Amino acid sequence: MTDILHSRRRLLAAPLLYAFLPGMTRAQPDLSRKLGPTIADTGSAFYRFERFDLRSYDGERSYRVMVGIPRRAAPASGYPAIFLLDGNAAMASTDERQLQALDAAQPPVIVAIGYDTELRFDVKARAYDYTPPFPPGQADEEAARGRKGGGADIFLDLLERQVMPRVRAMAPLDSGRLALWGHSYGGLFVLHALFSRGSLFSNYIAASPSLWWQRGVILEEEKNFAHATVAPGTRLWVMVGDAETRERKVALQGDVQADAKAQSMMASRAGMPPRTLPDMIARLKGHSGLAVSLRSFPGMAHGPMLPASLEPALRIAAGLPP
């Protein structure tokens, strides 16, 4: 009887917990939301937008790359540039006010790498593209979610060998001022890019990175990175919402309607010790030549961190304080 009463109280308390924790009901991005017109479609007084399409090397994924080129003339060294993962959602979160602020500084070329879909996210494609390779013999955790992971190196090749040359043909770029931004799985990809190709970008901007993925395989990559050299001026920016830890606990304890796949994912996240990220940041701050910043967004949950982190990322690319 006591167990039944506790269960009933938990069921009744769950909606209250969601109501009082900021952004809890939007803990994850709405993956079914349609894209609709973005500023790349409606136009800007400060940027002109072009688009090109690509296919993955295995032909299984289609990319829509939207390129925003400043209307200001390029500096002698070329434009800075920022490459945005989840490009559909990133463009949907970018507005004219933000572009005007960039125009007043050193406006970067904006390269939004999305997928050829009417949705903001292509869940299966990003699960493969943004997740690092995992150790041989270790089962792919994405299989339990009906998809495949581990393709980050292949996507990095596409980014370096296909996307970057196409963008350089459209606008002159300053190779010493390139930034990469990603959120969630995209934030995980940003860390993998730093740990495996630390000279490709000067600013690596990881928002709410999914450190828990594949039992924390990214932490093993970090160990190998400890002895790697980075180009002078390389910087890692990590951004998280301070409600993200609380929302995981609430989801596990109160979301009785979550399906088995969602519960499995939440359990993986909850299993990551709370100090994992700050401890990693502390270690990376000791890396020679690498500047590291960690910024916490008060009251911000996981899903809303995508647009919340995007604006400071654009400012970083423009040489502005985030």
PDB file of N, CA and C in Angstrom, residues 103-155:
ATOM      1  N   ASP A 103      26.941  42.948 -38.602  1.00  0.00           N
ATOM      2  CA  ASP A 103      27.351  43.907 -39.626  1.00  0.00           C
ATOM      3  C   ASP A 103      28.096  45.094 -39.017  1.00  0.00           C
ATOM      4  N   ALA A 104      27.761  45.446 -37.783  1.00  0.00           N
ATOM      5  CA  ALA A 104      28.405  46.580 -37.128  1.00  0.00           C
ATOM      6  C   ALA A 104      29.807  46.226 -36.637  1.00  0.00           C
ATOM      7  N   ALA A 105      30.181  44.952 -36.683  1.00  0.00           N
ATOM      8  CA  ALA A 105      31.498  44.509 -36.219  1.00  0.00           C
ATOM      9  C   ALA A 105      32.309  43.988 -37.410  1.00  0.00           C
ATOM     10  N   GLN A 106      32.671  42.726 -37.355  1.00  0.00           N
ATOM     11  CA  GLN A 106      33.417  42.081 -38.437  1.00  0.00           C
ATOM     12  C   GLN A 106      32.570  40.902 -38.919  1.00  0.00           C
ATOM     13  N   PRO A 107      31.576  41.160 -39.748  1.00  0.00           N
ATOM     14  CA  PRO A 107      30.581  40.123 -40.070  1.00  0.00           C
ATOM     15  C   PRO A 107      31.212  38.870 -40.671  1.00  0.00           C
ATOM     16  N   PRO A 108      30.880  37.719 -40.123  1.00  0.00           N
ATOM     17  CA  PRO A 108      31.406  36.466 -40.663  1.00  0.00           C
ATOM     18  C   PRO A 108      30.516  35.905 -41.769  1.00  0.00           C
ATOM     19  N   VAL A 109      31.091  35.121 -42.635  1.00  0.00           N
ATOM     20  CA  VAL A 109      30.295  34.274 -43.518  1.00  0.00           C
ATOM     21  C   VAL A 109      29.621  33.227 -42.633  1.00  0.00           C
ATOM     22  N   ILE A 110      28.326  33.021 -42.832  1.00  0.00           N
ATOM     23  CA  ILE A 110      27.560  32.056 -42.040  1.00  0.00           C
ATOM     24  C   ILE A 110      27.256  30.850 -42.922  1.00  0.00           C
ATOM     25  N   VAL A 111      27.728  29.688 -42.494  1.00  0.00           N
ATOM     26  CA  VAL A 111      27.548  28.456 -43.274  1.00  0.00           C
ATOM     27  C   VAL A 111      26.690  27.505 -42.452  1.00  0.00           C
ATOM     28  N   ALA A 112      25.416  27.413 -42.789  1.00  0.00           N
ATOM     29  CA  ALA A 112      24.468  26.573 -42.055  1.00  0.00           C
ATOM     30  C   ALA A 112      24.336  25.243 -42.788  1.00  0.00           C
ATOM     31  N   ILE A 113      24.854  24.186 -42.189  1.00  0.00           N
ATOM     32  CA  ILE A 113      24.865  22.860 -42.827  1.00  0.00           C
ATOM     33  C   ILE A 113      23.680  22.073 -42.294  1.00  0.00           C
ATOM     34  N   GLY A 114      22.621  22.050 -43.070  1.00  0.00           N
ATOM     35  CA  GLY A 114      21.414  21.348 -42.664  1.00  0.00           C
ATOM     36  C   GLY A 114      21.181  20.121 -43.522  1.00  0.00           C
ATOM     37  N   TYR A 115      19.984  19.580 -43.428  1.00  0.00           N
ATOM     38  CA  TYR A 115      19.613  18.398 -44.205  1.00  0.00           C
ATOM     39  C   TYR A 115      18.452  18.741 -45.136  1.00  0.00           C
ATOM     40  N   ASP A 116      18.371  18.023 -46.215  1.00  0.00           N
ATOM     41  CA  ASP A 116      17.343  18.281 -47.214  1.00  0.00           C
ATOM     42  C   ASP A 116      16.023  17.673 -46.762  1.00  0.00           C
ATOM     43  N   THR A 117      15.374  18.371 -45.846  1.00  0.00           N
ATOM     44  CA  THR A 117      14.112  17.923 -45.275  1.00  0.00           C
ATOM     45  C   THR A 117      13.271  19.144 -44.955  1.00  0.00           C
ATOM     46  N   GLU A 118      11.963  18.972 -44.855  1.00  0.00           N
ATOM     47  CA  GLU A 118      11.080  20.078 -44.480  1.00  0.00           C
ATOM     48  C   GLU A 118      11.060  20.298 -42.972  1.00  0.00           C
ATOM     49  N   LEU A 119      11.768  19.435 -42.231  1.00  0.00           N
ATOM     50  CA  LEU A 119      11.845  19.550 -40.785  1.00  0.00           C
ATOM     51  C   LEU A 119      13.089  20.327 -40.358  1.00  0.00           C
ATOM     52  N   ARG A 120      13.085  20.771 -39.120  1.00  0.00           N
ATOM     53  CA  ARG A 120      14.262  21.457 -38.596  1.00  0.00           C
ATOM     54  C   ARG A 120      15.419  20.493 -38.343  1.00  0.00           C
ATOM     55  N   PHE A 121      15.094  19.234 -38.053  1.00  0.00           N
ATOM     56  CA  PHE A 121      16.120  18.237 -37.744  1.00  0.00           C
ATOM     57  C   PHE A 121      15.882  16.977 -38.566  1.00  0.00           C
ATOM     58  N   ASP A 122      16.973  16.345 -38.988  1.00  0.00           N
ATOM     59  CA  ASP A 122      16.914  14.995 -39.529  1.00  0.00           C
ATOM     60  C   ASP A 122      17.551  14.103 -38.473  1.00  0.00           C
ATOM     61  N   VAL A 123      16.706  13.458 -37.674  1.00  0.00           N
ATOM     62  CA  VAL A 123      17.177  12.762 -36.480  1.00  0.00           C
ATOM     63  C   VAL A 123      18.157  11.647 -36.820  1.00  0.00           C
ATOM     64  N   LYS A 124      17.827  10.828 -37.799  1.00  0.00           N
ATOM     65  CA  LYS A 124      18.704   9.706 -38.132  1.00  0.00           C
ATOM     66  C   LYS A 124      20.025  10.187 -38.722  1.00  0.00           C
ATOM     67  N   ALA A 125      19.959  11.168 -39.590  1.00  0.00           N
ATOM     68  CA  ALA A 125      21.176  11.651 -40.242  1.00  0.00           C
ATOM     69  C   ALA A 125      22.134  12.271 -39.232  1.00  0.00           C
ATOM     70  N   ARG A 126      21.608  13.104 -38.344  1.00  0.00           N
ATOM     71  CA  ARG A 126      22.486  13.779 -37.378  1.00  0.00           C
ATOM     72  C   ARG A 126      23.055  12.790 -36.365  1.00  0.00           C
ATOM     73  N   ALA A 127      22.289  11.737 -36.041  1.00  0.00           N
ATOM     74  CA  ALA A 127      22.782  10.733 -35.101  1.00  0.00           C
ATOM     75  C   ALA A 127      24.028  10.055 -35.656  1.00  0.00           C
ATOM     76  N   TYR A 128      24.076   9.868 -36.961  1.00  0.00           N
ATOM     77  CA  TYR A 128      25.257   9.260 -37.574  1.00  0.00           C
ATOM     78  C   TYR A 128      26.380  10.279 -37.752  1.00  0.00           C
ATOM     79  N   ASP A 129      26.047  11.431 -38.313  1.00  0.00           N
ATOM     80  CA  ASP A 129      27.064  12.418 -38.660  1.00  0.00           C
ATOM     81  C   ASP A 129      27.765  13.032 -37.457  1.00  0.00           C
ATOM     82  N   TYR A 130      27.051  13.212 -36.359  1.00  0.00           N
ATOM     83  CA  TYR A 130      27.592  13.996 -35.253  1.00  0.00           C
ATOM     84  C   TYR A 130      28.217  13.161 -34.143  1.00  0.00           C
ATOM     85  N   THR A 131      28.145  11.844 -34.229  1.00  0.00           N
ATOM     86  CA  THR A 131      28.643  11.014 -33.130  1.00  0.00           C
ATOM     87  C   THR A 131      29.978  10.368 -33.495  1.00  0.00           C
ATOM     88  N   PRO A 132      30.920  10.360 -32.535  1.00  0.00           N
ATOM     89  CA  PRO A 132      32.268   9.859 -32.808  1.00  0.00           C
ATOM     90  C   PRO A 132      32.300   8.357 -33.030  1.00  0.00           C
ATOM     91  N   PRO A 133      33.369   7.885 -33.655  1.00  0.00           N
ATOM     92  CA  PRO A 133      33.552   6.428 -33.736  1.00  0.00           C
ATOM     93  C   PRO A 133      33.656   5.849 -32.331  1.00  0.00           C
ATOM     94  N   PHE A 134      33.202   4.617 -32.171  1.00  0.00           N
ATOM     95  CA  PHE A 134      33.291   3.995 -30.857  1.00  0.00           C
ATOM     96  C   PHE A 134      34.240   2.807 -30.928  1.00  0.00           C
ATOM     97  N   PRO A 135      34.772   2.375 -29.783  1.00  0.00           N
ATOM     98  CA  PRO A 135      35.783   1.313 -29.775  1.00  0.00           C
ATOM     99  C   PRO A 135      35.286   0.041 -30.431  1.00  0.00           C
ATOM    100  N   PRO A 136      36.169  -0.674 -31.126  1.00  0.00           N
ATOM    101  CA  PRO A 136      35.782  -1.956 -31.731  1.00  0.00           C
ATOM    102  C   PRO A 136      35.220  -2.910 -30.683  1.00  0.00           C
ATOM    103  N   GLY A 137      34.154  -3.575 -31.060  1.00  0.00           N
ATOM    104  CA  GLY A 137      33.533  -4.533 -30.148  1.00  0.00           C
ATOM    105  C   GLY A 137      32.482  -3.925 -29.245  1.00  0.00           C
ATOM    106  N   GLN A 138      32.393  -2.587 -29.209  1.00  0.00           N
ATOM    107  CA  GLN A 138      31.378  -1.930 -28.392  1.00  0.00           C
ATOM    108  C   GLN A 138      30.109  -1.756 -29.227  1.00  0.00           C
ATOM    109  N   ALA A 139      28.971  -2.202 -28.688  1.00  0.00           N
ATOM    110  CA  ALA A 139      27.716  -2.121 -29.426  1.00  0.00           C
ATOM    111  C   ALA A 139      27.318  -0.665 -29.646  1.00  0.00           C
ATOM    112  N   ASP A 140      26.747  -0.390 -30.807  1.00  0.00           N
ATOM    113  CA  ASP A 140      26.287   0.958 -31.150  1.00  0.00           C
ATOM    114  C   ASP A 140      25.018   1.260 -30.369  1.00  0.00           C
ATOM    115  N   GLU A 141      25.081   2.208 -29.426  1.00  0.00           N
ATOM    116  CA  GLU A 141      23.912   2.539 -28.615  1.00  0.00           C
ATOM    117  C   GLU A 141      22.785   3.146 -29.450  1.00  0.00           C
ATOM    118  N   GLU A 142      23.095   3.699 -30.610  1.00  0.00           N
ATOM    119  CA  GLU A 142      22.057   4.281 -31.453  1.00  0.00           C
ATOM    120  C   GLU A 142      21.121   3.209 -32.007  1.00  0.00           C
ATOM    121  N   ALA A 143      21.586   1.968 -32.076  1.00  0.00           N
ATOM    122  CA  ALA A 143      20.751   0.889 -32.613  1.00  0.00           C
ATOM    123  C   ALA A 143      19.475   0.723 -31.799  1.00  0.00           C
ATOM    124  N   ALA A 144      19.555   0.964 -30.488  1.00  0.00           N
ATOM    125  CA  ALA A 144      18.374   0.846 -29.630  1.00  0.00           C
ATOM    126  C   ALA A 144      17.365   1.951 -29.922  1.00  0.00           C
ATOM    127  N   ARG A 145      17.807   3.002 -30.609  1.00  0.00           N
ATOM    128  CA  ARG A 145      16.922   4.113 -30.970  1.00  0.00           C
ATOM    129  C   ARG A 145      16.521   4.037 -32.450  1.00  0.00           C
ATOM    130  N   GLY A 146      16.835   2.929 -33.090  1.00  0.00           N
ATOM    131  CA  GLY A 146      16.431   2.723 -34.473  1.00  0.00           C
ATOM    132  C   GLY A 146      17.276   3.470 -35.489  1.00  0.00           C
ATOM    133  N   ARG A 147      18.527   3.743 -35.144  1.00  0.00           N
ATOM    134  CA  ARG A 147      19.391   4.470 -36.065  1.00  0.00           C
ATOM    135  C   ARG A 147      20.833   4.025 -35.865  1.00  0.00           C
ATOM    136  N   LYS A 148      21.749   4.621 -36.606  1.00  0.00           N
ATOM    137  CA  LYS A 148      23.151   4.226 -36.573  1.00  0.00           C
ATOM    138  C   LYS A 148      24.013   5.409 -36.178  1.00  0.00           C
ATOM    139  N   GLY A 149      25.075   5.156 -35.400  1.00  0.00           N
ATOM    140  CA  GLY A 149      25.971   6.222 -34.984  1.00  0.00           C
ATOM    141  C   GLY A 149      27.395   5.969 -35.435  1.00  0.00           C
ATOM    142  N   GLY A 150      28.276   6.911 -35.056  1.00  0.00           N
ATOM    143  CA  GLY A 150      29.706   6.696 -35.265  1.00  0.00           C
ATOM    144  C   GLY A 150      30.302   7.282 -36.524  1.00  0.00           C
ATOM    145  N   GLY A 151      29.594   8.177 -37.230  1.00  0.00           N
ATOM    146  CA  GLY A 151      30.083   8.671 -38.525  1.00  0.00           C
ATOM    147  C   GLY A 151      30.759  10.020 -38.508  1.00  0.00           C
ATOM    148  N   ALA A 152      31.174  10.508 -37.334  1.00  0.00           N
ATOM    149  CA  ALA A 152      31.690  11.875 -37.248  1.00  0.00           C
ATOM    150  C   ALA A 152      32.931  12.106 -38.117  1.00  0.00           C
ATOM    151  N   ASP A 153      33.824  11.136 -38.207  1.00  0.00           N
ATOM    152  CA  ASP A 153      35.026  11.332 -39.020  1.00  0.00           C
ATOM    153  C   ASP A 153      34.679  11.463 -40.501  1.00  0.00           C
ATOM    154  N   ILE A 154      33.696  10.695 -40.937  1.00  0.00           N
ATOM    155  CA  ILE A 154      33.273  10.765 -42.335  1.00  0.00           C
ATOM    156  C   ILE A 154      32.644  12.119 -42.621  1.00  0.00           C
ATOM    157  N   PHE A 155      31.845  12.616 -41.656  1.00  0.00           N
ATOM    158  CA  PHE A 155      31.229  13.935 -41.833  1.00  0.00           C
ATOM    159  C   PHE A 155      32.277  15.042 -41.774  1.00  0.00           C
TER     160      PHE A 155
END
